[in-house]
Coordinates of C-alpha atoms in Angstrom, one line a residue:
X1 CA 12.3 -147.7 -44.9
X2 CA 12.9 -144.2 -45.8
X3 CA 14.2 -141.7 -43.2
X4 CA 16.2 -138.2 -43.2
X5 CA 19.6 -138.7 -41.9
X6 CA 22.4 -136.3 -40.7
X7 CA 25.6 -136.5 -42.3
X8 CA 27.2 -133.2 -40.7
X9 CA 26.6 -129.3 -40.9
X10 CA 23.6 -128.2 -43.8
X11 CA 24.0 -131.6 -44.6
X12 CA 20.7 -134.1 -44.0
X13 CA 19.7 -136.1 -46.7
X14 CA 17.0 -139.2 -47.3
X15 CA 18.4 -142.8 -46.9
X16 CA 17.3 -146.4 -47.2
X17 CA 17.7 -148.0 -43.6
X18 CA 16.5 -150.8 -41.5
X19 CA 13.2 -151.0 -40.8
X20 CA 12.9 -151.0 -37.0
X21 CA 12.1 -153.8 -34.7
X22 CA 10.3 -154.2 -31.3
X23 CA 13.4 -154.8 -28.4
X24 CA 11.8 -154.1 -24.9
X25 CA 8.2 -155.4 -23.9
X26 CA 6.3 -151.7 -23.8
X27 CA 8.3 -150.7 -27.1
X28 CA 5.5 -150.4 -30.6
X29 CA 6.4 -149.3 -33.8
X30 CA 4.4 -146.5 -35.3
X31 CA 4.1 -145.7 -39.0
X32 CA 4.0 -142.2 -39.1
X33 CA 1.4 -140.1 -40.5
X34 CA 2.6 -136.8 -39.8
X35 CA 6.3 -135.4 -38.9
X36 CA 7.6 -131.9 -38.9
X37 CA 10.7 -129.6 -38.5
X38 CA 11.2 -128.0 -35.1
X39 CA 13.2 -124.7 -34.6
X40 CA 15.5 -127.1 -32.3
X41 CA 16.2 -129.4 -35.1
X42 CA 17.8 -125.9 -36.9
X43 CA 20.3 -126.6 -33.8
X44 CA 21.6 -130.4 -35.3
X45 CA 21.1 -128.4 -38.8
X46 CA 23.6 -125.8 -37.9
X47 CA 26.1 -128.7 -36.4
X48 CA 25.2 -126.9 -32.2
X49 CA 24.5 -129.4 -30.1
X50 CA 27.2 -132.6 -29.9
X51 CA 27.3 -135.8 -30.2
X52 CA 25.8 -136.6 -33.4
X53 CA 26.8 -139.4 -35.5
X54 CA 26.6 -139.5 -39.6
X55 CA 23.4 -141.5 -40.2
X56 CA 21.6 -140.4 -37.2
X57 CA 17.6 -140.4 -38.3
X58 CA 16.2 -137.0 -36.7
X59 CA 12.7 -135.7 -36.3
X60 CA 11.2 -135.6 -32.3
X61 CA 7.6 -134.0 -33.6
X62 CA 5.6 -136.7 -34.8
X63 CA 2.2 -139.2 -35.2
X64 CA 1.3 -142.1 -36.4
X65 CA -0.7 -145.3 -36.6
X66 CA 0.4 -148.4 -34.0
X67 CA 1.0 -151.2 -36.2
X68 CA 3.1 -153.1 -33.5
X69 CA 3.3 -153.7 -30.2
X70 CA 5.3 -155.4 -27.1
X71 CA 3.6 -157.5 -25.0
X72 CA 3.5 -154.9 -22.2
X73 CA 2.4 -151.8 -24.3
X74 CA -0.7 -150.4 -23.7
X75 CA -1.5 -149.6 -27.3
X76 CA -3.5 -151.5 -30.1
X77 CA -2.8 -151.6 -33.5
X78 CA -4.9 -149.4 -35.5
X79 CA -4.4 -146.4 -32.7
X80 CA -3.8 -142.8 -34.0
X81 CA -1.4 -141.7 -31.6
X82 CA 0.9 -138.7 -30.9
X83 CA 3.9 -139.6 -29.2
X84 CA 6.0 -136.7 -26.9
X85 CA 9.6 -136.1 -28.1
X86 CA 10.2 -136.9 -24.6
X87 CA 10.8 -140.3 -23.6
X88 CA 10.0 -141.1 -19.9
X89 CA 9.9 -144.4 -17.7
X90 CA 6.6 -143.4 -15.7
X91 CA 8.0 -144.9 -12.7
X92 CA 11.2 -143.2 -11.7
X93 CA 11.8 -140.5 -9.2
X94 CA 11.5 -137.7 -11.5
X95 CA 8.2 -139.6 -13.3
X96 CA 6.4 -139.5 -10.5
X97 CA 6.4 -136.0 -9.8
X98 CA 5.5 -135.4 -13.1
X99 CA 8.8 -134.0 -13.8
X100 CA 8.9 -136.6 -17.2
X101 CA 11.8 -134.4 -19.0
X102 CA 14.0 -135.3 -16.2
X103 CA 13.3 -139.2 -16.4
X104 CA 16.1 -141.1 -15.1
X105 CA 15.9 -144.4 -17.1
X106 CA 15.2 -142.9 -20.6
X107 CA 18.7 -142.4 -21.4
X108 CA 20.7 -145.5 -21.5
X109 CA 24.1 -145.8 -19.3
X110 CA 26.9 -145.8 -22.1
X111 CA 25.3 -142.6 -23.5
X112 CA 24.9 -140.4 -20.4
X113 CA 28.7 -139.6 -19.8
X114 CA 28.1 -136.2 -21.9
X115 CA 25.2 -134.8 -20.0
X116 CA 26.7 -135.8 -16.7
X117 CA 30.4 -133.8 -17.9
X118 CA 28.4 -131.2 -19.1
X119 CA 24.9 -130.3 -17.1
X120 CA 26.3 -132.3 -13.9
X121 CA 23.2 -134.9 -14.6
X122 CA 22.7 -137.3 -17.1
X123 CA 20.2 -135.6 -20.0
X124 CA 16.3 -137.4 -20.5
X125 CA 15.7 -139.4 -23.6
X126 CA 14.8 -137.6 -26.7
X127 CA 13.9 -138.9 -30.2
X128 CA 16.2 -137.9 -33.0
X129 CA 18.4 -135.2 -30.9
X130 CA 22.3 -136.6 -30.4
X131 CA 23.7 -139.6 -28.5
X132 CA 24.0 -137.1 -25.4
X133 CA 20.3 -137.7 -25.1
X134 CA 20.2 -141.4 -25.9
X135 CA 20.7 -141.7 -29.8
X136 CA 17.2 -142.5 -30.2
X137 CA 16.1 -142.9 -34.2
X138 CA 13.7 -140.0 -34.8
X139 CA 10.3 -140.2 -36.8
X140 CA 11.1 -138.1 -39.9
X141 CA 11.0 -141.6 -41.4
X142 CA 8.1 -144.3 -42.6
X143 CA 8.4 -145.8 -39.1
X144 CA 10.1 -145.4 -35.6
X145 CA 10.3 -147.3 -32.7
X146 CA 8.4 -145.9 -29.5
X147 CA 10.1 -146.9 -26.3
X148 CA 7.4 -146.9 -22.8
X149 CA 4.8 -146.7 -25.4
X150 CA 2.5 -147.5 -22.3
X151 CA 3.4 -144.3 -20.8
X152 CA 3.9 -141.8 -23.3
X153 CA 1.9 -141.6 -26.6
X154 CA -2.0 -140.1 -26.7
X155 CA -4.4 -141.7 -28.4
X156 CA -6.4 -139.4 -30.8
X157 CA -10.6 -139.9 -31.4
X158 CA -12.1 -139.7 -34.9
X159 CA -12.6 -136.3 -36.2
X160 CA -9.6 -135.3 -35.4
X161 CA -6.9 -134.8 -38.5
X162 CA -3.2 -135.0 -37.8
X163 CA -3.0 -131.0 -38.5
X164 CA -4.8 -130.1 -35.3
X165 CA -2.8 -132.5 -32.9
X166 CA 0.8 -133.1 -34.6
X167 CA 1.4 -130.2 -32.5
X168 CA 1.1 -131.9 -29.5
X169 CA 4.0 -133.8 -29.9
X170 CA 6.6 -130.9 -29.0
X171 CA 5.3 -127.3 -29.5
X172 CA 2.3 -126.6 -28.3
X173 CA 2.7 -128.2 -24.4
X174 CA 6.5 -126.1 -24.7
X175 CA 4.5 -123.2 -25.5
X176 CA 2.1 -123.8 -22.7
X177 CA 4.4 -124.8 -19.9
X178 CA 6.8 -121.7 -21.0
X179 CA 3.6 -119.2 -20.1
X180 CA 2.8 -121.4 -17.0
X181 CA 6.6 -121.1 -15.8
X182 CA 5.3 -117.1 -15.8
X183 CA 2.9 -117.6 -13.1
X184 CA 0.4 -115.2 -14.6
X185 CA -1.8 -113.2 -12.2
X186 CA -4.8 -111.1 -13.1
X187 CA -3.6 -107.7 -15.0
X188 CA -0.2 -109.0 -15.9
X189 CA 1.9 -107.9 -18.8
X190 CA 3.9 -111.1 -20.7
X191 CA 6.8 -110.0 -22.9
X192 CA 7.8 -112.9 -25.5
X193 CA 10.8 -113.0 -27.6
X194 CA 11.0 -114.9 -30.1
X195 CA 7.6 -115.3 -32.5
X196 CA 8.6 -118.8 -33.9
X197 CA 6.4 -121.4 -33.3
X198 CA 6.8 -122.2 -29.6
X199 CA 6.5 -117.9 -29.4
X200 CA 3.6 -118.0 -30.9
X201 CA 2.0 -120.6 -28.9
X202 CA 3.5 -119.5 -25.5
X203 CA 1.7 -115.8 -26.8
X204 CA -1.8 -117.5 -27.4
X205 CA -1.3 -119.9 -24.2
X206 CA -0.5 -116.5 -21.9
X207 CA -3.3 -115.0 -23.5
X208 CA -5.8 -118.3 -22.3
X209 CA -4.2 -118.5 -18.8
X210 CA -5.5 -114.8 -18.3
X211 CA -2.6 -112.2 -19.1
X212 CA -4.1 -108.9 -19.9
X213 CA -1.6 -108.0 -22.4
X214 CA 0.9 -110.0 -24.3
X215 CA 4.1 -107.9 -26.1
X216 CA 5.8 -109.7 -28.8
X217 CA 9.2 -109.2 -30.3
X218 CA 10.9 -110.2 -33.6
X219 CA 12.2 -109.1 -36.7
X220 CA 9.9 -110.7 -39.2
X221 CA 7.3 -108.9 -40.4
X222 CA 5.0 -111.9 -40.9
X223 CA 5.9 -113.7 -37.6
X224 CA 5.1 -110.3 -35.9
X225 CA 1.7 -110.4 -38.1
X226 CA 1.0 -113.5 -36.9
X227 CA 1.5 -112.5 -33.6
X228 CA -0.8 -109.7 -33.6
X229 CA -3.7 -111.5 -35.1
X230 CA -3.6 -113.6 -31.9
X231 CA -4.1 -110.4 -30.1
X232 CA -0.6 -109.3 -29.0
X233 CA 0.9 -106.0 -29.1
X234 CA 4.5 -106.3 -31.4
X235 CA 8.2 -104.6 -30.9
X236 CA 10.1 -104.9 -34.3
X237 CA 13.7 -104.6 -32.8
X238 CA 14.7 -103.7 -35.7
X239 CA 12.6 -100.2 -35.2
X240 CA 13.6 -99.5 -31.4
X241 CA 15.1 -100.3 -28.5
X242 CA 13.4 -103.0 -27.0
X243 CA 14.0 -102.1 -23.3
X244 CA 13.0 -98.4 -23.5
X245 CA 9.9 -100.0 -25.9
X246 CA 9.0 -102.1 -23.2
X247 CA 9.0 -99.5 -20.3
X248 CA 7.4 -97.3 -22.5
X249 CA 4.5 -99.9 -22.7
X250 CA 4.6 -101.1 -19.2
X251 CA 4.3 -97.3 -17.5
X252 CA 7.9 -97.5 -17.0
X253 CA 7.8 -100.3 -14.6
X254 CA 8.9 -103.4 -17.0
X255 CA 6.4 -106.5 -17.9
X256 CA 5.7 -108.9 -15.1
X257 CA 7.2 -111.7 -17.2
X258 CA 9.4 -112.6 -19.8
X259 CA 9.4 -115.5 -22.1
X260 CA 12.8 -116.2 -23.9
X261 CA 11.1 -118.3 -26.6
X262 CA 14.7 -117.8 -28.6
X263 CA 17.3 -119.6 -26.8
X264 CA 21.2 -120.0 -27.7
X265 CA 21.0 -118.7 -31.6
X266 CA 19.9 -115.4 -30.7
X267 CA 20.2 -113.0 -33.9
X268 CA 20.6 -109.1 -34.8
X269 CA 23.7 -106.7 -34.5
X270 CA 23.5 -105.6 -31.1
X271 CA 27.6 -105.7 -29.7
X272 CA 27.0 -108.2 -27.6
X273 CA 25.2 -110.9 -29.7
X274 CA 28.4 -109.8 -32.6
X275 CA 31.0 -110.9 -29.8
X276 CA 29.1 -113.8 -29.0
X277 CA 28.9 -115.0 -32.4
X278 CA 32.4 -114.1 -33.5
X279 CA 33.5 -116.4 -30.3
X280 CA 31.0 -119.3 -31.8
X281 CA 32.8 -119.0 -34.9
X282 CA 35.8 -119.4 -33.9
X283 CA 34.5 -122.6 -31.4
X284 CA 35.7 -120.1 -28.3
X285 CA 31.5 -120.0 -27.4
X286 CA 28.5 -121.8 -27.8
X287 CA 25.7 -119.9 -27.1
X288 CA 24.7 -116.3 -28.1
X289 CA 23.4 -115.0 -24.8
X290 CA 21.8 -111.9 -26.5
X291 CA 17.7 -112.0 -25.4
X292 CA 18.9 -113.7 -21.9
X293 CA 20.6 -110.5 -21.3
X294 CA 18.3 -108.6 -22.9
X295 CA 15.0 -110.6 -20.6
X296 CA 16.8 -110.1 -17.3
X297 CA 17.7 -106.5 -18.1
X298 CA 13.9 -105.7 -19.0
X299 CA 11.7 -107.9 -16.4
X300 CA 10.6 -105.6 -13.6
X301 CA 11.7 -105.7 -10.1
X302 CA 10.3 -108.6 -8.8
X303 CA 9.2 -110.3 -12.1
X304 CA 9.1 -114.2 -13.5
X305 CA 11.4 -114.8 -16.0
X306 CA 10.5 -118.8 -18.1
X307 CA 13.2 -120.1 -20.4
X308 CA 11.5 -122.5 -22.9
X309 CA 14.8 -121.1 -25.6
X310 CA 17.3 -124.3 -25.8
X311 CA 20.4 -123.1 -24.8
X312 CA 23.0 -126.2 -24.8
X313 CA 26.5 -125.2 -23.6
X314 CA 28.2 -122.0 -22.1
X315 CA 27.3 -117.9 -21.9
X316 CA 29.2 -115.2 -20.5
X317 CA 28.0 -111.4 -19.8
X318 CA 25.0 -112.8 -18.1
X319 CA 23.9 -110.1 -15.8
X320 CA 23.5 -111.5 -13.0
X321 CA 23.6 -108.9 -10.7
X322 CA 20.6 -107.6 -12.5
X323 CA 19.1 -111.0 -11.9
X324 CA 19.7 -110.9 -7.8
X325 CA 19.0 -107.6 -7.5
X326 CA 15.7 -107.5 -9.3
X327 CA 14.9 -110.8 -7.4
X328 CA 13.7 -112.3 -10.2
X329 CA 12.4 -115.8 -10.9
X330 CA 13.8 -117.8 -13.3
X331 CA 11.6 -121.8 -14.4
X332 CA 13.8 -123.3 -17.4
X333 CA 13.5 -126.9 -18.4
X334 CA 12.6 -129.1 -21.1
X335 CA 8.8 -129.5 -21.5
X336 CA 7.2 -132.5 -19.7
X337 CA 5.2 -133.3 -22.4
X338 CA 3.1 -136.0 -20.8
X339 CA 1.6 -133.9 -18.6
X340 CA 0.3 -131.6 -20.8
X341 CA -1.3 -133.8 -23.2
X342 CA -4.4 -134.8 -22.3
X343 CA -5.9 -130.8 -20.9
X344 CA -4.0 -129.8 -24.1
X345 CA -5.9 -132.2 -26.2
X346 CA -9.6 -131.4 -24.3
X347 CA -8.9 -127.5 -25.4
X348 CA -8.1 -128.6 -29.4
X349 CA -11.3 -130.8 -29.2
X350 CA -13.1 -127.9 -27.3
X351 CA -12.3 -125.6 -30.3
X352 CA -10.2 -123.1 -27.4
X353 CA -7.3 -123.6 -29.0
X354 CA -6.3 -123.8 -32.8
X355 CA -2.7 -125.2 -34.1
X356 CA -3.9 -125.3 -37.8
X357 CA -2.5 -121.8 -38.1
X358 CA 1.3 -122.1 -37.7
X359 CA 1.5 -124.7 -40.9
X360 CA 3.2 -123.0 -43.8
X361 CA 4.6 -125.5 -45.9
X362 CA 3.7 -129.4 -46.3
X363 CA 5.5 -131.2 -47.8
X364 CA 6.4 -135.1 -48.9
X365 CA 9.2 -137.0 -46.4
X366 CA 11.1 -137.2 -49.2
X367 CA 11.7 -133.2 -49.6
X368 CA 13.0 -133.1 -45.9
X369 CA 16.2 -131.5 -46.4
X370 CA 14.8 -128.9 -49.1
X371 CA 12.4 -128.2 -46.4
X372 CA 15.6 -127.8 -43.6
X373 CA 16.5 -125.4 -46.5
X374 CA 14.0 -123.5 -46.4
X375 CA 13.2 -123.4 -42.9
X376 CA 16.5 -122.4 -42.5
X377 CA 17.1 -119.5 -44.9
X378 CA 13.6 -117.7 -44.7
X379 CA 12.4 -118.1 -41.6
X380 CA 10.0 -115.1 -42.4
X381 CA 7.6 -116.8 -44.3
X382 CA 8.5 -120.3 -43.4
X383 CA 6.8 -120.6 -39.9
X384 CA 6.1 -124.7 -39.6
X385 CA 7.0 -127.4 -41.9
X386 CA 4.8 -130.6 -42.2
X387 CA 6.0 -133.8 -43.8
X388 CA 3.7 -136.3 -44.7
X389 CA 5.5 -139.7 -45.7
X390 CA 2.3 -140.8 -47.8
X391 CA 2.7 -138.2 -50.1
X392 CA 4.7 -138.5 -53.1
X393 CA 7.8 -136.6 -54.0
X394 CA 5.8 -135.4 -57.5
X395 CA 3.3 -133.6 -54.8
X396 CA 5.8 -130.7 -53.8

């Protein structure tokens, strides 16, 4: 089969590999319909998160039709399904309290050294995102291999086309859970940073859970367009400073939460984010801190802070004083996916929420790495990249 490989920094290309093959009862094999590039797959693009290997197929966001199965799966052949990037047992500690992005059995014992070394517990599975989270084959490909396939992938009705659900997968339930984490109360003002795509749906889910008025801030022009046609008020940080912007909206008192929807590649010419990246250049750093100092500087007193950002290795000048002072609340995680899916996929049927939007480009499998290209380099107008295996290369 076809699939998009990574062969080391701004360097993925399309490869000829084995097909893959059923090896655990509750495994199936999808063909996938559907696939697209996350803002986290920018991370393996940009060489940030360890533990990738040259020929590693990537892709977590992703459907398909079951054309295989285990003898334990729960799935049919013939299924439209969407399948979380997470991959959880269902039955382990963590499972069962519906915590599935901290599954204990996802992530197989010669590959959980890393996370152990470097998070002090062993990372969940995830499709197409490093050995440190299992060195699962991902599903920018023609097929992939869907472990506890009786557990994790939805099964879509009729009527519904990939374009409304693919979402599903990744983004949208991040997006969600990240405006949940804010525990929004009646009258509450929701700062996001960040208007990428899990920015933009954390915006539109804080909006649904009942904020009374969402603040977005970016740099992009159309992102911040975007934004505001989903009924947010915008902070171009390019124009002000966002913390006196903020107070200035807020009556002086600061927004009751904050969403840092950007995470560990944080950009702009503030001194600190300069300092941060000069020490990731020169491999002293990993993470540039900027909008985590920025959200617990600006929360008010008393405020919820949510962390759906990935951040995946070391910050300094965190204020943390700020942080205990404030008494601020802080929910971080990786989404559980699972339990989002099915509410998630009553509000897409129920016409409450719309995903449709966010698509920019689609695009044929084959033109993957133009797409991580382009993604990369103009992230303006490039807000979600589809891939559709079926299409030909001739399409683009």
């Amino acid at each position: 089969m076809r699939a998009l490989t990574w062969h080391g920094k701004h360097d993925v290309r399309m490869d000829t590999v084995p097909d893959p093959k059923i090896v655990n009862p509750r495994d199936a094999i999808i063909k996938i319909t559907s696939t697209a590039i996350c803002g986290s797959d920018l991370h393996l693009y940009d060489s940030m998160i360890p533990s990738m290997e040259k020929g590693d197929i990537l892709g977590h966001e992703f459907m398909g039709e079951v054309v295989e199965t285990g003898p334990s799966s729960t799935l049919q052949k013939g299924q439209r399904v969407v399948v979380p990037f997470v991959i959880a047992c269902g039955k382990c500690f963590h499972c069962e309290k519906q915590q599935f992005s901290g599954c204990e059995n996802s992530n197989p014992a010669e590959t959980q050294d890393l996370g152990e070394i470097a998070y002090g517990t062993a990372m969940t599975g995830l499709f197409g995102y490093s050995h440190m989270t299992g060195g699962y084959a991902g599903g920018q490909a023609e097929y992939v291999r869907v472990p506890y396939s009786d557990v994790g992938p939805i099964v879509i009705p009729d009527g519904l086309e990939d374009d409304k659900v693919l979402f599903l997968s990744d983004i949208l339930p991040t997006g969600w859970m990240a405006a949940e984490n804010c525990q929004i109360e009646p009258g509450d003002t929701v700062a996001v940073w960040g208007c990428g795509p899990v920015g933009l749906f954390a915006i539109q889910s804080a909006l649904i859970q009942g904020a009374h008025k969402v603040i977005a801030i970016d740099h992009h022009p159309h992102r911040l367009d975007l934004a505001a046609s989903m009924g947010a008020q915008v902070i171009n940080y390019h124009d002000v400073k966002v913390r006196e912007a903020l107070m200035a909206m807020t009556g002086g008192i600061g927004p009751d939460a904050c969403i840092d929807a950007v995470g560990m590649e944080s950009h702009g010419f503030s001194f600190d984010n300069v300092v941060d990246a000069v020490k990731v250049a020169t491999r002293l750093g990993t993470d540039r801190a900027h909008v985590l100092r920025e959200v617990l500087m600006a929360c008010r007193t008393g405020g919820r802070v949510s962390i759906p950002g990935v951040y995946g290795g070391m910050g300094d000048k965190i204020p943390i004083g700020a942080l205990m002072e404030k008494g601020l609340q802080i929910r971080t995680g990786q989404t559980h996916v699972h339990k989002y899916l099915r509410p998630l996929l009553d509000l897409i049927g129920e016409g409450v929420i719309d995903t449709t939007f966010l698509i920019s480009h689609r695009l044929p499998l084959e033109s993957a790495p133009d797409g991580y290209k382009m993604f990369k380099e103009n992230q303006n107008e490039v807000t979600k990249v589809v891939l559709k295996p079926d299409w030909q290369k001739e399409a683009a």
